[in-house]
Amino acid sequence: MLRHAYRLHSGSLSKMKLVEEQLPDPGPGEATIAVKAIGLNFADIFAIWGLYSATPAGEFVPGLEYAGVVARVGAGVTHLREGDEVMGVIRFGAYATHLNIDARYVLPLPQGWSFEEGAAYPVQVLTAYYALKELGAIRQGHTVLIHSAAGGVGIWANRIARQYDAFTIGTVGRAQKLEFLREEGYDKGIVRSSNFKLELEQALDGRELHLIMECIGGKILQEGYEKLAPQGRMIVYGSARYASVGNRPNYLKLAWYYLTRPRIDPQRMIESNKGVLGFNLIWLYHRAELLHQLLGELEQMDLGKPHVGHTFSLEQLKDAILLFQTGKTVGKVVVRV
């Protein structure tokens, strides 16, 4: 089967080229998906730049999230049929018109959802739920601070936290996004600034801070950690501070941010009874049973449809990535195929 796919050796977005190539038949236990939509994630940017430890060596096809139609099934696959509408996660390879994937990671597209909505769901909802439930041990009535609150993970984190009657405080980088936070049901919204410590204090209004969904880094991370209550947990799943806009990273800026990153003393953690946990969903990819368990639990929640904020064509994929880098997006950025 012929397909088109974006390929590159990591280092610069400018290296990424759309090529025509042959896709082999699916192997035993695999399925071939005709991709209809691709979901963008921050990990894509770092993989393209070569700053993501999971990035494959040599030439590769980026992309972790897709929705589409089953085109072929390999031997032993019984839960899928040609023509099924599906979505899923893949350990790279989604930036393509067709892909082969282990059929265990192919999920049915919920009834009434578009392909764009399907491509906006699995990676970010699993990130939010695993962070809050498995690592954060969220409880009824907790207070949760959610950074990048208008982004894909942030939206799901708020919706999930509300299932626990949590008090949610969302932070954004631009004042224009505050109205969206209100529409999504956040209790408080903060525009991150040099006065973040004071603004967080005011938003808490005497409440204890139990959980932080941290993806910014730097001073914001440090000041959030300082406000955590005893037994509080900070879940670190990203570091947007290291991102810049353009084809390649700003290495001088990266070096400075790395050298000045927060240092949290384990001895002080013992004394303050706080925890910091880090994770990335891709390192759970081999845990297929766990991912299905989490998705099953999520199905029982009334979380609503994904919020797709921006759509691009396959030919505009580079433009989509450049917009994503700016921090101006709201909701999920999706590429139609």
Tab-separated table of C-alpha atoms in Angstrom:
chain	number	residue	atom	x	y	z
A	1	MET	CA	0.000	0.000	0.000
A	2	LEU	CA	1.299	3.445	-0.916
A	3	ARG	CA	1.112	6.156	1.716
A	4	HIS	CA	2.335	9.682	2.381
A	5	ALA	CA	4.215	10.357	5.604
A	6	TYR	CA	6.264	13.137	7.160
A	7	ARG	CA	9.802	11.945	7.889
A	8	LEU	CA	12.926	13.543	9.327
A	9	HIS	CA	16.124	13.067	11.274
A	10	SER	CA	15.515	14.977	14.499
A	11	GLY	CA	17.010	18.422	14.976
A	12	SER	CA	14.903	20.881	13.014
A	13	LEU	CA	11.321	21.172	11.811
A	14	SER	CA	12.688	22.352	8.457
A	15	LYS	CA	14.059	18.837	7.884
A	16	MET	CA	10.590	17.287	7.967
A	17	LYS	CA	9.435	16.311	4.466
A	18	LEU	CA	6.251	14.725	3.149
A	19	VAL	CA	7.283	11.621	1.210
A	20	GLU	CA	5.513	8.864	-0.704
A	21	GLU	CA	6.488	5.371	0.376
A	22	GLN	CA	5.347	1.782	0.537
A	23	LEU	CA	3.653	0.584	3.737
A	24	PRO	CA	3.946	-3.171	4.318
A	25	ASP	CA	0.927	-5.324	5.087
A	26	PRO	CA	0.001	-5.502	8.779
A	27	GLY	CA	1.769	-8.252	10.686
A	28	PRO	CA	0.151	-10.705	13.092
A	29	GLY	CA	-1.711	-8.791	15.792
A	30	GLU	CA	-1.546	-5.535	13.825
A	31	ALA	CA	-3.996	-3.353	11.941
A	32	THR	CA	-3.551	-0.841	9.142
A	33	ILE	CA	-5.351	2.437	9.794
A	34	ALA	CA	-6.321	4.930	7.107
A	35	VAL	CA	-5.669	8.073	9.114
A	36	LYS	CA	-8.316	10.798	8.962
A	37	ALA	CA	-7.045	13.124	11.707
A	38	ILE	CA	-3.823	13.620	13.684
A	39	GLY	CA	-3.632	15.149	17.148
A	40	LEU	CA	-0.637	17.351	17.966
A	41	ASN	CA	1.111	17.088	21.328
A	42	PHE	CA	3.976	19.039	22.883
A	43	ALA	CA	6.023	15.850	22.854
A	44	ASP	CA	5.921	16.016	19.036
A	45	ILE	CA	7.851	19.288	19.101
A	46	PHE	CA	10.551	17.997	21.423
A	47	ALA	CA	10.852	14.783	19.399
A	48	ILE	CA	11.274	16.765	16.173
A	49	TRP	CA	13.949	18.878	17.843
A	50	GLY	CA	15.743	15.805	19.198
A	51	LEU	CA	15.189	16.844	22.826
A	52	TYR	CA	12.908	13.945	23.739
A	53	SER	CA	14.651	10.914	25.202
A	54	ALA	CA	12.164	8.528	23.584
A	55	THR	CA	12.839	9.861	20.062
A	56	PRO	CA	13.842	7.023	17.696
A	57	ALA	CA	17.396	7.017	16.378
A	58	GLY	CA	17.741	7.873	12.702
A	59	GLU	CA	14.896	8.849	10.415
A	60	PHE	CA	11.408	8.564	11.865
A	61	VAL	CA	7.764	9.572	11.453
A	62	PRO	CA	6.582	11.769	14.370
A	63	GLY	CA	3.124	11.764	15.905
A	64	LEU	CA	1.508	9.987	18.847
A	65	GLU	CA	-2.245	10.309	18.293
A	66	TYR	CA	-4.644	9.557	15.448
A	67	ALA	CA	-8.186	8.740	14.399
A	68	GLY	CA	-9.258	6.986	11.238
A	69	VAL	CA	-10.705	3.884	9.609
A	70	VAL	CA	-9.444	0.298	9.759
A	71	ALA	CA	-8.133	-0.536	6.278
A	72	ARG	CA	-6.671	-4.000	6.930
A	73	VAL	CA	-6.235	-6.419	9.822
A	74	GLY	CA	-3.428	-8.869	10.437
A	75	ALA	CA	-3.641	-12.481	11.513
A	76	GLY	CA	-5.131	-13.043	14.949
A	77	VAL	CA	-6.977	-9.720	15.160
A	78	THR	CA	-10.619	-10.461	15.964
A	79	HIS	CA	-11.947	-7.280	17.591
A	80	LEU	CA	-11.496	-5.089	14.505
A	81	ARG	CA	-12.996	-5.183	11.030
A	82	GLU	CA	-12.250	-3.244	7.877
A	83	GLY	CA	-14.283	-0.052	7.907
A	84	ASP	CA	-14.379	0.351	11.694
A	85	GLU	CA	-13.976	3.978	12.803
A	86	VAL	CA	-11.235	4.123	15.427
A	87	MET	CA	-8.798	6.283	17.382
A	88	GLY	CA	-5.683	5.565	19.372
A	89	VAL	CA	-2.146	6.206	20.502
A	90	ILE	CA	1.039	5.079	18.781
A	91	ARG	CA	4.677	5.282	19.803
A	92	PHE	CA	5.514	7.608	16.873
A	93	GLY	CA	4.234	7.226	13.327
A	94	ALA	CA	0.961	9.193	13.284
A	95	TYR	CA	2.077	11.902	10.825
A	96	ALA	CA	0.950	9.789	7.873
A	97	THR	CA	-2.009	8.908	5.671
A	98	HIS	CA	-1.786	5.251	6.758
A	99	LEU	CA	-0.053	3.471	9.622
A	100	ASN	CA	0.422	-0.030	10.986
A	101	ILE	CA	-0.117	-0.484	14.704
A	102	ASP	CA	-0.421	-3.141	17.376
A	103	ALA	CA	-4.182	-3.725	17.407
A	104	ARG	CA	-4.272	-3.563	21.224
A	105	TYR	CA	-3.857	0.202	20.938
A	106	VAL	CA	-6.764	0.706	18.534
A	107	LEU	CA	-9.903	2.032	20.233
A	108	PRO	CA	-13.427	2.440	18.860
A	109	LEU	CA	-14.363	6.004	17.983
A	110	PRO	CA	-17.249	6.978	20.298
A	111	GLN	CA	-20.602	7.306	18.569
A	112	GLY	CA	-21.287	10.856	17.462
A	113	TRP	CA	-17.635	11.923	17.559
A	114	SER	CA	-15.806	13.323	14.549
A	115	PHE	CA	-12.377	12.046	13.562
A	116	GLU	CA	-10.956	15.384	14.712
A	117	GLU	CA	-12.456	14.841	18.160
A	118	GLY	CA	-11.127	11.285	18.262
A	119	ALA	CA	-7.615	12.541	17.535
A	120	ALA	CA	-7.982	15.012	20.421
A	121	TYR	CA	-8.721	12.442	23.107
A	122	PRO	CA	-6.499	9.481	24.066
A	123	VAL	CA	-3.065	10.980	24.784
A	124	GLN	CA	-4.182	14.021	26.726
A	125	VAL	CA	-7.058	12.482	28.675
A	126	LEU	CA	-4.822	9.572	29.738
A	127	THR	CA	-2.096	12.029	30.747
A	128	ALA	CA	-4.523	14.017	32.886
A	129	TYR	CA	-6.212	11.004	34.476
A	130	TYR	CA	-3.048	9.046	35.236
A	131	ALA	CA	-1.486	12.146	36.775
A	132	LEU	CA	-4.476	13.001	38.963
A	133	LYS	CA	-5.645	9.536	39.978
A	134	GLU	CA	-2.642	7.210	39.935
A	135	LEU	CA	0.099	9.659	40.943
A	136	GLY	CA	-1.798	12.511	42.578
A	137	ALA	CA	-4.225	10.305	44.539
A	138	ILE	CA	-6.913	12.966	44.107
A	139	ARG	CA	-9.623	12.965	46.776
A	140	GLN	CA	-13.044	14.569	47.173
A	141	GLY	CA	-12.789	18.301	47.773
A	142	HIS	CA	-9.100	18.660	46.960
A	143	THR	CA	-7.753	21.952	45.634
A	144	VAL	CA	-5.965	21.460	42.309
A	145	LEU	CA	-3.711	23.926	40.472
A	146	ILE	CA	-3.674	23.247	36.725
A	147	HIS	CA	-1.108	24.978	34.514
A	148	SER	CA	-1.701	25.488	30.774
A	149	ALA	CA	-5.338	25.272	31.759
A	150	ALA	CA	-6.735	26.028	28.290
A	151	GLY	CA	-4.661	23.329	26.599
A	152	GLY	CA	-5.662	19.756	25.896
A	153	VAL	CA	-4.325	18.188	29.101
A	154	GLY	CA	-5.476	21.133	31.197
A	155	ILE	CA	-9.062	20.927	29.941
A	156	TRP	CA	-9.289	17.216	30.740
A	157	ALA	CA	-7.589	17.699	34.118
A	158	ASN	CA	-10.222	20.248	35.112
A	159	ARG	CA	-13.114	18.087	33.934
A	160	ILE	CA	-11.740	15.052	35.781
A	161	ALA	CA	-11.007	17.039	38.946
A	162	ARG	CA	-14.579	18.333	38.931
A	163	GLN	CA	-15.726	14.720	39.153
A	164	TYR	CA	-14.116	14.754	42.603
A	165	ASP	CA	-15.760	18.072	43.543
A	166	ALA	CA	-12.310	19.631	43.488
A	167	PHE	CA	-11.693	23.381	43.627
A	168	THR	CA	-9.739	24.071	40.438
A	169	ILE	CA	-7.387	26.964	39.755
A	170	GLY	CA	-6.242	27.271	36.154
A	171	THR	CA	-3.287	29.274	34.871
A	172	VAL	CA	-2.785	30.602	31.351
A	173	GLY	CA	-0.195	32.726	29.617
A	174	ARG	CA	-2.628	35.227	28.097
A	175	ALA	CA	-5.577	37.179	29.509
A	176	GLN	CA	-7.647	36.384	26.400
A	177	LYS	CA	-7.955	32.788	27.614
A	178	LEU	CA	-9.586	33.602	30.960
A	179	GLU	CA	-13.102	33.639	29.513
A	180	PHE	CA	-12.537	30.130	28.171
A	181	LEU	CA	-11.542	28.984	31.659
A	182	ARG	CA	-14.813	30.356	33.010
A	183	GLU	CA	-16.741	28.529	30.304
A	184	GLU	CA	-14.937	25.298	31.228
A	185	GLY	CA	-15.952	25.659	34.866
A	186	TYR	CA	-12.672	26.528	36.556
A	187	ASP	CA	-13.235	28.098	39.965
A	188	LYS	CA	-10.389	30.587	39.506
A	189	GLY	CA	-8.190	31.700	36.629
A	190	ILE	CA	-4.716	33.245	36.781
A	191	VAL	CA	-2.608	34.832	34.049
A	192	ARG	CA	0.943	33.757	34.870
A	193	SER	CA	3.205	36.732	35.584
A	194	SER	CA	6.079	37.860	37.789
A	195	ASN	CA	3.471	38.218	40.566
A	196	PHE	CA	2.403	34.579	40.357
A	197	LYS	CA	3.133	33.824	44.007
A	198	LEU	CA	0.794	36.603	45.199
A	199	GLU	CA	-1.856	35.769	42.598
A	200	LEU	CA	-1.861	32.123	43.680
A	201	GLU	CA	-2.182	33.171	47.311
A	202	GLN	CA	-5.208	35.301	46.434
A	203	ALA	CA	-6.812	32.541	44.350
A	204	LEU	CA	-6.406	30.046	47.186
A	205	ASP	CA	-8.081	32.464	49.615
A	206	GLY	CA	-7.034	30.442	52.639
A	207	ARG	CA	-7.486	26.998	51.075
A	208	GLU	CA	-4.807	24.346	51.221
A	209	LEU	CA	-3.251	23.352	47.885
A	210	HIS	CA	-3.282	19.576	47.484
A	211	LEU	CA	-2.313	18.918	43.873
A	212	ILE	CA	-0.424	20.677	41.085
A	213	MET	CA	-0.485	19.679	37.414
A	214	GLU	CA	2.906	21.149	36.498
A	215	CYS	CA	4.096	21.585	32.911
A	216	ILE	CA	5.780	25.015	32.955
A	217	GLY	CA	8.991	24.784	34.980
A	218	GLY	CA	11.274	27.458	36.368
A	219	LYS	CA	10.063	29.984	38.926
A	220	ILE	CA	6.427	28.933	38.433
A	221	LEU	CA	7.291	25.381	39.458
A	222	GLN	CA	9.256	26.539	42.495
A	223	GLU	CA	6.585	28.926	43.756
A	224	GLY	CA	3.848	26.364	43.254
A	225	TYR	CA	5.807	23.767	45.201
A	226	GLU	CA	6.291	26.202	48.074
A	227	LYS	CA	2.515	26.625	48.370
A	228	LEU	CA	1.764	22.899	48.487
A	229	ALA	CA	0.170	21.773	51.732
A	230	PRO	CA	1.672	18.925	53.765
A	231	GLN	CA	0.903	15.660	51.930
A	232	GLY	CA	0.476	17.697	48.752
A	233	ARG	CA	1.772	16.361	45.448
A	234	MET	CA	3.174	18.059	42.385
A	235	ILE	CA	2.877	16.020	39.185
A	236	VAL	CA	5.417	17.137	36.562
A	237	TYR	CA	4.533	15.975	33.049
A	238	GLY	CA	6.150	18.624	30.849
A	239	SER	CA	8.234	21.786	30.710
A	240	ALA	CA	6.834	24.391	28.332
A	241	ARG	CA	9.498	26.851	29.496
A	242	TYR	CA	11.989	25.051	27.260
A	243	ALA	CA	9.881	25.524	24.138
A	244	SER	CA	10.521	28.310	21.654
A	245	VAL	CA	8.967	29.307	18.345
A	246	GLY	CA	10.742	28.289	15.155
A	247	ASN	CA	12.240	25.413	13.226
A	248	ARG	CA	14.885	24.596	15.813
A	249	PRO	CA	15.351	25.152	19.551
A	250	ASN	CA	17.187	28.129	21.002
A	251	TYR	CA	20.141	26.249	22.480
A	252	LEU	CA	21.516	29.190	24.489
A	253	LYS	CA	18.109	29.717	26.064
A	254	LEU	CA	17.812	25.988	26.727
A	255	ALA	CA	21.203	25.902	28.422
A	256	TRP	CA	20.349	28.865	30.639
A	257	TYR	CA	16.988	27.424	31.638
A	258	TYR	CA	18.594	24.061	32.365
A	259	LEU	CA	21.306	25.558	34.562
A	260	THR	CA	18.803	27.714	36.458
A	261	ARG	CA	16.114	25.041	36.850
A	262	PRO	CA	14.629	24.617	40.341
A	263	ARG	CA	16.444	22.402	42.820
A	264	ILE	CA	14.138	20.682	45.275
A	265	ASP	CA	16.001	19.248	48.252
A	266	PRO	CA	14.847	15.686	49.137
A	267	GLN	CA	15.713	16.333	52.786
A	268	ARG	CA	13.369	19.326	52.861
A	269	MET	CA	10.707	17.185	51.203
A	270	ILE	CA	10.849	14.868	54.200
A	271	GLU	CA	10.516	17.784	56.604
A	272	SER	CA	7.630	19.381	54.695
A	273	ASN	CA	5.872	16.087	53.849
A	274	LYS	CA	5.436	16.983	50.165
A	275	GLY	CA	5.951	14.945	47.021
A	276	VAL	CA	7.092	15.581	43.455
A	277	LEU	CA	6.364	12.913	40.848
A	278	GLY	CA	7.276	13.006	37.180
A	279	PHE	CA	5.998	10.949	34.280
A	280	ASN	CA	5.461	10.832	30.549
A	281	LEU	CA	2.723	8.761	28.959
A	282	ILE	CA	5.037	7.269	26.339
A	283	TRP	CA	6.891	5.332	29.050
A	284	LEU	CA	3.579	3.639	29.896
A	285	TYR	CA	2.988	2.592	26.289
A	286	HIS	CA	3.970	-1.026	26.951
A	287	ARG	CA	1.358	-1.198	29.737
A	288	ALA	CA	-1.561	-1.824	27.371
A	289	GLU	CA	-3.739	-3.416	30.065
A	290	LEU	CA	-3.294	-0.404	32.361
A	291	LEU	CA	-4.162	2.032	29.570
A	292	HIS	CA	-7.346	0.085	28.794
A	293	GLN	CA	-8.242	-0.002	32.489
A	294	LEU	CA	-7.866	3.777	32.757
A	295	LEU	CA	-9.866	4.361	29.579
A	296	GLY	CA	-12.615	2.101	30.907
A	297	GLU	CA	-12.811	4.169	34.083
A	298	LEU	CA	-12.920	7.374	32.052
A	299	GLU	CA	-15.857	6.052	30.025
A	300	GLN	CA	-17.895	5.993	33.238
A	301	MET	CA	-17.410	9.743	33.696
A	302	ASP	CA	-19.519	12.310	31.897
A	303	LEU	CA	-16.577	14.368	30.626
A	304	GLY	CA	-18.055	15.610	27.365
A	305	LYS	CA	-16.420	15.796	23.955
A	306	PRO	CA	-12.858	16.999	23.331
A	307	HIS	CA	-12.433	20.689	22.560
A	308	VAL	CA	-10.831	21.016	19.126
A	309	GLY	CA	-9.627	24.586	18.885
A	310	HIS	CA	-7.644	24.620	15.639
A	311	THR	CA	-7.642	22.456	12.500
A	312	PHE	CA	-5.180	22.310	9.612
A	313	SER	CA	-4.762	20.244	6.454
A	314	LEU	CA	-2.001	17.648	6.132
A	315	GLU	CA	-0.091	19.993	3.831
A	316	GLN	CA	-0.244	22.658	6.578
A	317	LEU	CA	1.155	20.410	9.301
A	318	LYS	CA	4.308	22.507	9.753
A	319	ASP	CA	2.158	25.633	10.134
A	320	ALA	CA	0.105	23.814	12.773
A	321	ILE	CA	3.256	22.994	14.735
A	322	LEU	CA	4.530	26.576	14.524
A	323	LEU	CA	1.206	27.898	15.847
A	324	PHE	CA	1.232	25.292	18.611
A	325	GLN	CA	4.658	26.562	19.718
A	326	THR	CA	3.378	30.104	20.267
A	327	GLY	CA	1.160	29.281	23.242
A	328	LYS	CA	-1.728	31.122	21.563
A	329	THR	CA	-3.838	28.016	20.993
A	330	VAL	CA	-6.903	26.976	22.994
A	331	GLY	CA	-7.879	23.318	23.146
A	332	LYS	CA	-6.472	20.721	20.786
A	333	VAL	CA	-4.633	21.386	17.531
A	334	VAL	CA	-5.671	18.762	14.966
A	335	VAL	CA	-4.535	18.031	11.410
A	336	ARG	CA	-7.094	16.660	8.948
A	337	VAL	CA	-5.863	14.031	6.504
